[in-house]
PDB file of C-alpha atoms in Angstrom:
ATOM      1  CA  UNK A   1     -44.523 -51.114 -47.395  1.00 45.00           C
ATOM      2  CA  UNK A   2     -45.488 -47.670 -45.782  1.00 43.00           C
ATOM      3  CA  UNK A   3     -42.645 -45.604 -43.967  1.00 43.00           C
ATOM      4  CA  UNK A   4     -42.149 -44.454 -40.638  1.00 45.00           C
ATOM      5  CA  UNK A   5     -42.153 -41.016 -40.291  1.00 46.00           C
ATOM      6  CA  UNK A   6     -38.712 -39.607 -39.577  1.00 46.00           C
ATOM      7  CA  UNK A   7     -37.271 -36.448 -38.367  1.00 41.00           C
ATOM      8  CA  UNK A   8     -34.701 -34.711 -40.318  1.00 42.00           C
ATOM      9  CA  UNK A   9     -32.459 -32.606 -38.083  1.00 43.00           C
ATOM     10  CA  UNK A  10     -30.981 -29.697 -40.054  1.00 41.00           C
ATOM     11  CA  UNK A  11     -29.303 -28.111 -37.459  1.00 46.00           C
ATOM     12  CA  UNK A  12     -31.714 -24.786 -37.538  1.00 45.00           C
ATOM     13  CA  UNK A  13     -33.020 -23.490 -33.972  1.00 50.00           C
ATOM     14  CA  UNK A  14     -35.940 -22.986 -35.303  1.00 51.00           C
ATOM     15  CA  UNK A  15     -38.598 -22.846 -38.790  1.00 47.00           C
ATOM     16  CA  UNK A  16     -38.045 -18.820 -39.379  1.00 54.00           C
ATOM     17  CA  UNK A  17     -34.451 -19.192 -39.082  1.00 54.00           C
ATOM     18  CA  UNK A  18     -34.559 -21.159 -42.238  1.00 55.00           C
ATOM     19  CA  UNK A  19     -35.855 -18.277 -44.446  1.00 57.00           C
ATOM     20  CA  UNK A  20     -32.892 -15.472 -42.383  1.00 62.00           C
ATOM     21  CA  UNK A  21     -29.821 -14.335 -44.079  1.00 64.00           C
ATOM     22  CA  UNK A  22     -26.502 -14.996 -42.320  1.00 66.00           C
ATOM     23  CA  UNK A  23     -26.426 -11.413 -41.186  1.00 59.00           C
ATOM     24  CA  UNK A  24     -29.425 -11.608 -39.400  1.00 54.00           C
ATOM     25  CA  UNK A  25     -28.576 -15.146 -37.749  1.00 53.00           C
ATOM     26  CA  UNK A  26     -25.431 -13.438 -36.333  1.00 51.00           C
ATOM     27  CA  UNK A  27     -27.825 -10.464 -34.879  1.00 50.00           C
ATOM     28  CA  UNK A  28     -29.975 -12.881 -32.949  1.00 47.00           C
ATOM     29  CA  UNK A  29     -26.964 -14.560 -31.106  1.00 54.00           C
ATOM     30  CA  UNK A  30     -25.639 -10.769 -29.919  1.00 60.00           C
ATOM     31  CA  UNK A  31     -25.887 -10.005 -26.395  1.00 70.00           C
ATOM     32  CA  UNK A  32     -28.703  -7.943 -25.572  1.00 84.00           C
ATOM     33  CA  UNK A  33     -28.577  -4.327 -23.752  1.00 90.00           C
ATOM     34  CA  UNK A  34     -31.113  -3.928 -21.169  1.00 93.00           C
ATOM     35  CA  UNK A  35     -32.023  -0.718 -20.026  1.00 95.00           C
ATOM     36  CA  UNK A  36     -31.875  -1.445 -16.205  1.00 96.00           C
ATOM     37  CA  UNK A  37     -32.603   0.081 -13.034  1.00 97.00           C
ATOM     38  CA  UNK A  38     -29.850   1.539 -10.947  1.00 97.00           C
ATOM     39  CA  UNK A  39     -31.247   0.080  -7.874  1.00 96.00           C
ATOM     40  CA  UNK A  40     -31.219  -2.985  -9.272  1.00 97.00           C
ATOM     41  CA  UNK A  41     -27.248  -3.365 -10.180  1.00 97.00           C
ATOM     42  CA  UNK A  42     -24.633  -4.003  -6.909  1.00 95.00           C
ATOM     43  CA  UNK A  43     -21.214  -3.020  -6.864  1.00 95.00           C
ATOM     44  CA  UNK A  44     -18.934  -6.431  -7.750  1.00 95.00           C
ATOM     45  CA  UNK A  45     -17.698  -8.093  -4.135  1.00 92.00           C
ATOM     46  CA  UNK A  46     -14.276  -6.796  -2.928  1.00 91.00           C
ATOM     47  CA  UNK A  47     -14.285  -4.784  -6.428  1.00 93.00           C
ATOM     48  CA  UNK A  48     -10.490  -3.682  -5.840  1.00 93.00           C
ATOM     49  CA  UNK A  49     -10.738  -0.813  -8.790  1.00 94.00           C
ATOM     50  CA  UNK A  50     -11.476   2.726  -6.832  1.00 90.00           C
ATOM     51  CA  UNK A  51     -14.188   5.010  -7.779  1.00 91.00           C
ATOM     52  CA  UNK A  52     -12.607   8.514  -7.154  1.00 88.00           C
ATOM     53  CA  UNK A  53     -14.358  11.532  -7.871  1.00 88.00           C
ATOM     54  CA  UNK A  54     -11.551  12.982  -9.777  1.00 88.00           C
ATOM     55  CA  UNK A  55     -11.555  15.057 -13.249  1.00 91.00           C
ATOM     56  CA  UNK A  56     -11.567  11.743 -15.486  1.00 90.00           C
ATOM     57  CA  UNK A  57     -15.327  11.227 -13.376  1.00 94.00           C
ATOM     58  CA  UNK A  58     -16.164  14.685 -14.306  1.00 95.00           C
ATOM     59  CA  UNK A  59     -15.660  14.003 -17.840  1.00 95.00           C
ATOM     60  CA  UNK A  60     -17.458  11.440 -17.667  1.00 95.00           C
ATOM     61  CA  UNK A  61     -20.690  12.610 -16.153  1.00 97.00           C
ATOM     62  CA  UNK A  62     -20.316  15.417 -18.848  1.00 96.00           C
ATOM     63  CA  UNK A  63     -19.894  12.887 -21.645  1.00 96.00           C
ATOM     64  CA  UNK A  64     -23.468  10.885 -20.146  1.00 96.00           C
ATOM     65  CA  UNK A  65     -25.134  14.402 -19.390  1.00 96.00           C
ATOM     66  CA  UNK A  66     -24.316  15.762 -23.364  1.00 96.00           C
ATOM     67  CA  UNK A  67     -24.780  12.062 -24.976  1.00 95.00           C
ATOM     68  CA  UNK A  68     -25.757   9.136 -22.431  1.00 95.00           C
ATOM     69  CA  UNK A  69     -23.836   6.047 -21.360  1.00 95.00           C
ATOM     70  CA  UNK A  70     -22.343   5.485 -24.672  1.00 92.00           C
ATOM     71  CA  UNK A  71     -20.683   1.657 -23.963  1.00 92.00           C
ATOM     72  CA  UNK A  72     -23.350  -0.715 -21.686  1.00 95.00           C
ATOM     73  CA  UNK A  73     -21.866  -2.043 -18.796  1.00 96.00           C
ATOM     74  CA  UNK A  74     -21.844  -5.373 -18.033  1.00 96.00           C
ATOM     75  CA  UNK A  75     -23.791  -7.726 -15.222  1.00 97.00           C
ATOM     76  CA  UNK A  76     -24.685 -11.167 -14.168  1.00 96.00           C
ATOM     77  CA  UNK A  77     -27.884 -12.209 -12.682  1.00 95.00           C
ATOM     78  CA  UNK A  78     -27.554 -12.789  -8.598  1.00 93.00           C
ATOM     79  CA  UNK A  79     -29.880 -15.654  -6.821  1.00 89.00           C
ATOM     80  CA  UNK A  80     -31.167 -13.448  -4.477  1.00 87.00           C
ATOM     81  CA  UNK A  81     -32.442 -10.888  -7.368  1.00 92.00           C
ATOM     82  CA  UNK A  82     -31.353  -7.946  -9.343  1.00 95.00           C
ATOM     83  CA  UNK A  83     -27.953  -7.964 -10.893  1.00 97.00           C
ATOM     84  CA  UNK A  84     -24.224  -8.418  -9.694  1.00 97.00           C
ATOM     85  CA  UNK A  85     -22.017  -5.394 -11.786  1.00 96.00           C
ATOM     86  CA  UNK A  86     -19.087  -6.962 -13.589  1.00 96.00           C
ATOM     87  CA  UNK A  87     -17.848  -3.710 -15.326  1.00 94.00           C
ATOM     88  CA  UNK A  88     -19.232   0.069 -15.472  1.00 95.00           C
ATOM     89  CA  UNK A  89     -18.792   0.980 -11.754  1.00 95.00           C
ATOM     90  CA  UNK A  90     -17.557   4.526 -12.959  1.00 95.00           C
ATOM     91  CA  UNK A  91     -20.252   4.407 -14.898  1.00 96.00           C
ATOM     92  CA  UNK A  92     -23.159   3.497 -12.152  1.00 97.00           C
ATOM     93  CA  UNK A  93     -21.519   6.115  -9.988  1.00 96.00           C
ATOM     94  CA  UNK A  94     -22.018   8.958 -12.388  1.00 97.00           C
ATOM     95  CA  UNK A  95     -25.193   7.819 -13.627  1.00 97.00           C
ATOM     96  CA  UNK A  96     -26.034   8.229  -9.790  1.00 96.00           C
ATOM     97  CA  UNK A  97     -24.669  11.697  -9.625  1.00 95.00           C
ATOM     98  CA  UNK A  98     -26.703  12.515 -12.598  1.00 96.00           C
ATOM     99  CA  UNK A  99     -29.992  11.319 -10.774  1.00 96.00           C
ATOM    100  CA  UNK A 100     -30.212   8.799 -13.952  1.00 96.00           C
ATOM    101  CA  UNK A 101     -32.968   6.003 -12.762  1.00 96.00           C
ATOM    102  CA  UNK A 102     -31.551   3.096 -14.833  1.00 97.00           C
ATOM    103  CA  UNK A 103     -28.622   2.777 -17.316  1.00 97.00           C
ATOM    104  CA  UNK A 104     -27.954   0.601 -20.663  1.00 97.00           C
ATOM    105  CA  UNK A 105     -26.403  -2.894 -19.470  1.00 97.00           C
ATOM    106  CA  UNK A 106     -25.750  -6.005 -20.961  1.00 96.00           C
ATOM    107  CA  UNK A 107     -26.357  -9.039 -18.904  1.00 96.00           C
ATOM    108  CA  UNK A 108     -24.639 -12.349 -18.694  1.00 95.00           C
ATOM    109  CA  UNK A 109     -24.756 -15.824 -16.484  1.00 94.00           C
ATOM    110  CA  UNK A 110     -21.172 -16.298 -15.689  1.00 94.00           C
ATOM    111  CA  UNK A 111     -19.511 -18.286 -12.467  1.00 93.00           C
ATOM    112  CA  UNK A 112     -17.693 -17.014 -10.032  1.00 93.00           C
ATOM    113  CA  UNK A 113     -14.956 -17.650 -11.748  1.00 94.00           C
ATOM    114  CA  UNK A 114     -15.787 -15.898 -15.165  1.00 94.00           C
ATOM    115  CA  UNK A 115     -16.874 -12.878 -13.185  1.00 95.00           C
ATOM    116  CA  UNK A 116     -13.589 -12.335 -11.665  1.00 95.00           C
ATOM    117  CA  UNK A 117     -11.269 -12.377 -15.028  1.00 94.00           C
ATOM    118  CA  UNK A 118     -13.937 -10.711 -17.084  1.00 94.00           C
ATOM    119  CA  UNK A 119     -14.148  -8.153 -14.699  1.00 94.00           C
ATOM    120  CA  UNK A 120     -10.262  -7.783 -13.921  1.00 95.00           C
ATOM    121  CA  UNK A 121      -9.640  -7.861 -17.736  1.00 93.00           C
ATOM    122  CA  UNK A 122     -12.251  -5.172 -18.458  1.00 91.00           C
ATOM    123  CA  UNK A 123     -10.940  -3.066 -15.998  1.00 88.00           C
ATOM    124  CA  UNK A 124      -6.904  -3.237 -16.404  1.00 87.00           C
ATOM    125  CA  UNK A 125      -7.953  -1.149 -20.023  1.00 82.00           C
ATOM    126  CA  UNK A 126      -8.099   1.801 -17.592  1.00 81.00           C
ATOM    127  CA  UNK A 127      -5.694   4.613 -18.470  1.00 77.00           C
ATOM    128  CA  UNK A 128      -4.697   5.029 -14.840  1.00 85.00           C
ATOM    129  CA  UNK A 129      -4.783   2.369 -12.176  1.00 92.00           C
ATOM    130  CA  UNK A 130      -2.762   2.167  -9.170  1.00 95.00           C
ATOM    131  CA  UNK A 131      -0.218   0.281  -7.506  1.00 96.00           C
ATOM    132  CA  UNK A 132      -2.715  -1.452  -5.550  1.00 97.00           C
ATOM    133  CA  UNK A 133      -5.975  -1.927  -7.579  1.00 96.00           C
ATOM    134  CA  UNK A 134      -3.521  -4.101 -10.121  1.00 95.00           C
ATOM    135  CA  UNK A 135      -1.837  -6.008  -6.856  1.00 96.00           C
ATOM    136  CA  UNK A 136      -5.321  -7.190  -5.910  1.00 96.00           C
ATOM    137  CA  UNK A 137      -6.942  -7.439  -9.442  1.00 95.00           C
ATOM    138  CA  UNK A 138      -3.926  -9.492 -10.689  1.00 95.00           C
ATOM    139  CA  UNK A 139      -4.621 -11.830  -7.262  1.00 95.00           C
ATOM    140  CA  UNK A 140      -8.268 -12.226  -7.522  1.00 94.00           C
ATOM    141  CA  UNK A 141      -7.341 -13.281 -11.023  1.00 93.00           C
ATOM    142  CA  UNK A 142      -4.470 -15.712 -10.252  1.00 92.00           C
ATOM    143  CA  UNK A 143      -6.858 -17.145  -7.770  1.00 91.00           C
ATOM    144  CA  UNK A 144      -9.854 -18.005 -10.243  1.00 91.00           C
ATOM    145  CA  UNK A 145      -8.398 -18.975 -12.388  1.00 89.00           C
ATOM    146  CA  UNK A 146      -6.662 -21.520 -10.004  1.00 85.00           C
ATOM    147  CA  UNK A 147     -10.055 -22.578  -9.117  1.00 83.00           C
ATOM    148  CA  UNK A 148     -11.346 -22.582 -12.117  1.00 76.00           C
ATOM    149  CA  UNK A 149      -8.704 -24.944 -13.360  1.00 67.00           C
ATOM    150  CA  UNK A 150      -8.581 -26.922  -9.849  1.00 59.00           C
ATOM    151  CA  UNK A 151      -5.118 -26.136 -10.405  1.00 54.00           C
ATOM    152  CA  UNK A 152      -2.776 -28.297  -7.289  1.00 56.00           C
ATOM    153  CA  UNK A 153       0.289 -28.576  -8.512  1.00 58.00           C
ATOM    154  CA  UNK A 154       3.503 -26.449  -8.794  1.00 60.00           C
ATOM    155  CA  UNK A 155       3.440 -26.985 -12.842  1.00 54.00           C
ATOM    156  CA  UNK A 156      -0.065 -25.615 -13.220  1.00 55.00           C
ATOM    157  CA  UNK A 157       0.460 -22.608 -10.466  1.00 64.00           C
ATOM    158  CA  UNK A 158       3.159 -21.641 -12.764  1.00 68.00           C
ATOM    159  CA  UNK A 159       0.985 -22.047 -15.973  1.00 70.00           C
ATOM    160  CA  UNK A 160      -1.655 -20.014 -13.704  1.00 81.00           C
ATOM    161  CA  UNK A 161       0.854 -16.949 -12.753  1.00 86.00           C
ATOM    162  CA  UNK A 162       2.189 -17.055 -17.064  1.00 85.00           C
ATOM    163  CA  UNK A 163      -1.539 -16.971 -17.908  1.00 87.00           C
ATOM    164  CA  UNK A 164      -2.035 -13.666 -15.533  1.00 87.00           C
ATOM    165  CA  UNK A 165       0.775 -12.234 -17.191  1.00 84.00           C
ATOM    166  CA  UNK A 166       0.406 -13.213 -20.728  1.00 85.00           C
ATOM    167  CA  UNK A 167      -3.100 -11.158 -20.358  1.00 82.00           C
ATOM    168  CA  UNK A 168      -1.565  -8.211 -18.497  1.00 81.00           C
ATOM    169  CA  UNK A 169       1.044  -7.797 -20.762  1.00 86.00           C
ATOM    170  CA  UNK A 170       3.550  -8.184 -18.196  1.00 86.00           C
ATOM    171  CA  UNK A 171       5.951 -10.791 -17.148  1.00 91.00           C
ATOM    172  CA  UNK A 172       5.162 -13.546 -14.458  1.00 91.00           C
ATOM    173  CA  UNK A 173       7.568 -12.159 -12.182  1.00 93.00           C
ATOM    174  CA  UNK A 174       6.462  -8.613 -12.457  1.00 94.00           C
ATOM    175  CA  UNK A 175       2.557 -10.123 -11.778  1.00 94.00           C
ATOM    176  CA  UNK A 176       4.134 -11.570  -8.258  1.00 94.00           C
ATOM    177  CA  UNK A 177       5.886  -8.411  -7.429  1.00 96.00           C
ATOM    178  CA  UNK A 178       2.676  -6.826  -7.635  1.00 96.00           C
ATOM    179  CA  UNK A 179       0.772  -9.761  -5.473  1.00 96.00           C
ATOM    180  CA  UNK A 180       3.460  -9.421  -3.103  1.00 97.00           C
ATOM    181  CA  UNK A 181       1.695  -5.611  -2.431  1.00 97.00           C
ATOM    182  CA  UNK A 182      -1.268  -7.225  -1.008  1.00 97.00           C
ATOM    183  CA  UNK A 183       0.741  -7.795   2.064  1.00 98.00           C
ATOM    184  CA  UNK A 184       1.564  -4.731   3.122  1.00 98.00           C
ATOM    185  CA  UNK A 185      -0.835  -3.117   5.803  1.00 97.00           C
ATOM    186  CA  UNK A 186      -3.233  -0.380   4.506  1.00 96.00           C
ATOM    187  CA  UNK A 187      -1.360   2.915   5.417  1.00 97.00           C
ATOM    188  CA  UNK A 188       1.699   1.401   3.802  1.00 97.00           C
ATOM    189  CA  UNK A 189       0.075   0.340   0.496  1.00 97.00           C
ATOM    190  CA  UNK A 190      -1.808   3.904   0.141  1.00 97.00           C
ATOM    191  CA  UNK A 191       2.160   5.315   0.696  1.00 97.00           C
ATOM    192  CA  UNK A 192       2.858   3.300  -2.724  1.00 97.00           C
ATOM    193  CA  UNK A 193       0.138   4.440  -4.136  1.00 96.00           C
ATOM    194  CA  UNK A 194       1.111   8.412  -3.308  1.00 96.00           C
ATOM    195  CA  UNK A 195       4.178   7.544  -4.769  1.00 96.00           C
ATOM    196  CA  UNK A 196       5.847   8.165  -0.986  1.00 96.00           C
ATOM    197  CA  UNK A 197       7.129   4.585  -1.076  1.00 97.00           C
ATOM    198  CA  UNK A 198       8.900   3.160  -4.272  1.00 97.00           C
ATOM    199  CA  UNK A 199       6.970   0.390  -5.849  1.00 97.00           C
ATOM    200  CA  UNK A 200      10.884  -2.026  -5.157  1.00 97.00           C
ATOM    201  CA  UNK A 201      11.439  -0.844  -1.500  1.00 97.00           C
ATOM    202  CA  UNK A 202       7.610  -1.516  -1.001  1.00 98.00           C
ATOM    203  CA  UNK A 203       7.947  -4.999  -2.498  1.00 98.00           C
ATOM    204  CA  UNK A 204      10.576  -5.605   0.095  1.00 98.00           C
ATOM    205  CA  UNK A 205       8.628  -3.847   3.276  1.00 98.00           C
ATOM    206  CA  UNK A 206       6.308  -6.704   2.428  1.00 97.00           C
ATOM    207  CA  UNK A 207       7.624  -9.753   3.928  1.00 97.00           C
ATOM    208  CA  UNK A 208       7.612  -7.949   7.102  1.00 97.00           C
ATOM    209  CA  UNK A 209       5.133  -9.310   9.414  1.00 97.00           C
ATOM    210  CA  UNK A 210       2.717  -6.297  10.565  1.00 97.00           C
ATOM    211  CA  UNK A 211       4.254  -5.243  13.410  1.00 97.00           C
ATOM    212  CA  UNK A 212       7.493  -5.064  11.954  1.00 97.00           C
ATOM    213  CA  UNK A 213       5.328  -2.582   9.044  1.00 97.00           C
ATOM    214  CA  UNK A 214       3.997  -0.798  11.757  1.00 97.00           C
ATOM    215  CA  UNK A 215       7.410  -0.622  13.826  1.00 97.00           C
ATOM    216  CA  UNK A 216       8.707   0.569  10.278  1.00 97.00           C
ATOM    217  CA  UNK A 217       5.819   3.194  10.007  1.00 97.00           C
ATOM    218  CA  UNK A 218       6.888   4.601  12.689  1.00 96.00           C
ATOM    219  CA  UNK A 219      10.699   4.864  12.081  1.00 96.00           C
ATOM    220  CA  UNK A 220       9.992   6.106   8.568  1.00 95.00           C
ATOM    221  CA  UNK A 221       8.207   8.760  10.446  1.00 94.00           C
ATOM    222  CA  UNK A 222      10.504   9.307  12.916  1.00 94.00           C
ATOM    223  CA  UNK A 223      13.334  10.017  10.454  1.00 94.00           C
ATOM    224  CA  UNK A 224      10.692  11.831   7.884  1.00 93.00           C
ATOM    225  CA  UNK A 225      13.001   9.312   5.134  1.00 93.00           C
ATOM    226  CA  UNK A 226      11.451   6.937   2.314  1.00 94.00           C
ATOM    227  CA  UNK A 227      13.209   4.058   2.246  1.00 95.00           C
ATOM    228  CA  UNK A 228      15.770   3.346  -0.883  1.00 95.00           C
ATOM    229  CA  UNK A 229      15.512  -0.030  -2.264  1.00 96.00           C
ATOM    230  CA  UNK A 230      18.894  -0.679  -0.534  1.00 95.00           C
ATOM    231  CA  UNK A 231      17.560   0.423   2.887  1.00 96.00           C
ATOM    232  CA  UNK A 232      14.302  -2.296   2.151  1.00 97.00           C
ATOM    233  CA  UNK A 233      16.231  -4.748   1.166  1.00 97.00           C
ATOM    234  CA  UNK A 234      18.384  -4.951   4.718  1.00 96.00           C
ATOM    235  CA  UNK A 235      15.109  -4.329   6.570  1.00 97.00           C
ATOM    236  CA  UNK A 236      13.758  -7.406   5.399  1.00 97.00           C
ATOM    237  CA  UNK A 237      17.311  -9.587   5.585  1.00 97.00           C
ATOM    238  CA  UNK A 238      17.418  -8.510   9.325  1.00 96.00           C
ATOM    239  CA  UNK A 239      13.561  -9.106   9.568  1.00 96.00           C
ATOM    240  CA  UNK A 240      13.885 -12.786   8.211  1.00 95.00           C
ATOM    241  CA  UNK A 241      17.213 -13.064  10.698  1.00 96.00           C
ATOM    242  CA  UNK A 242      15.111 -12.178  13.750  1.00 95.00           C
ATOM    243  CA  UNK A 243      17.128  -8.740  14.506  1.00 96.00           C
ATOM    244  CA  UNK A 244      13.924  -6.577  13.430  1.00 96.00           C
ATOM    245  CA  UNK A 245      12.933  -3.930  15.956  1.00 96.00           C
ATOM    246  CA  UNK A 246      11.969  -0.430  16.017  1.00 96.00           C
ATOM    247  CA  UNK A 247      15.213   0.562  17.106  1.00 96.00           C
ATOM    248  CA  UNK A 248      16.729  -0.960  14.110  1.00 96.00           C
ATOM    249  CA  UNK A 249      14.651   0.348  11.734  1.00 96.00           C
ATOM    250  CA  UNK A 250      15.266   3.947  13.099  1.00 96.00           C
ATOM    251  CA  UNK A 251      19.116   3.882  12.724  1.00 96.00           C
ATOM    252  CA  UNK A 252      18.480   2.077   9.096  1.00 95.00           C
ATOM    253  CA  UNK A 253      15.878   4.681   7.939  1.00 94.00           C
ATOM    254  CA  UNK A 254      17.699   7.453   9.550  1.00 90.00           C
ATOM    255  CA  UNK A 255      21.512   6.930   7.768  1.00 82.00           C
ATOM    256  CA  UNK A 256      22.395   9.161   4.783  1.00 64.00           C
ATOM    257  CA  UNK A 257      21.959   8.458   1.502  1.00 63.00           C
ATOM    258  CA  UNK A 258      24.401   7.776  -0.969  1.00 56.00           C
TER     259      UNK A 258
END
């Protein structure tokens, strides 16, 4: 009796892998670094982290000029061609300023949600991060986690906030307070970044609507005073009671601080 031919699956990806060492197999699975033209790299959509020409940028440019780009950037393919940068925006700016044509990049296929989460996590490792950068980064990651898990229940949304906090090493309440800053008008948010307004008063002011925030800005300019936490809390209470106005804000901001 003849036996039929049978294919035995050894769990190997190819004949050559049968003769590889474990280290060689691991090396074949490592992400590949490619030298990509700078013209094919597009910044991440709504990237919340600013690329500034400061002392750190000058130091980065000197390092790249002396030794090249030591750490490859991360990008994903775009539907229309080219690549969307996920991490490495400062390296891209430095390479462009130095007149370079290409830089090392690892390319990965990531969903929109995976790309946002990876972008936020990689940039939050930076030493100096502005409050506004954290605010929009935390919000983007929270929205991505909720969409990724299709979170619709109150419990699922709470778990998403806790996940963002755990990854960042801060409490869920801190995450919520930072995200409140995204409700500030740009002028007020800039003042928070510039330390003209402290974080806690800024959180309270975020409960004012846009017209109230602009009236507050005028009152702050007129009195030349920065708000204390107690003043910001009073202004928030007055706004929620429907008793807020420019005159009221001016009177509160003009009071002598204890």
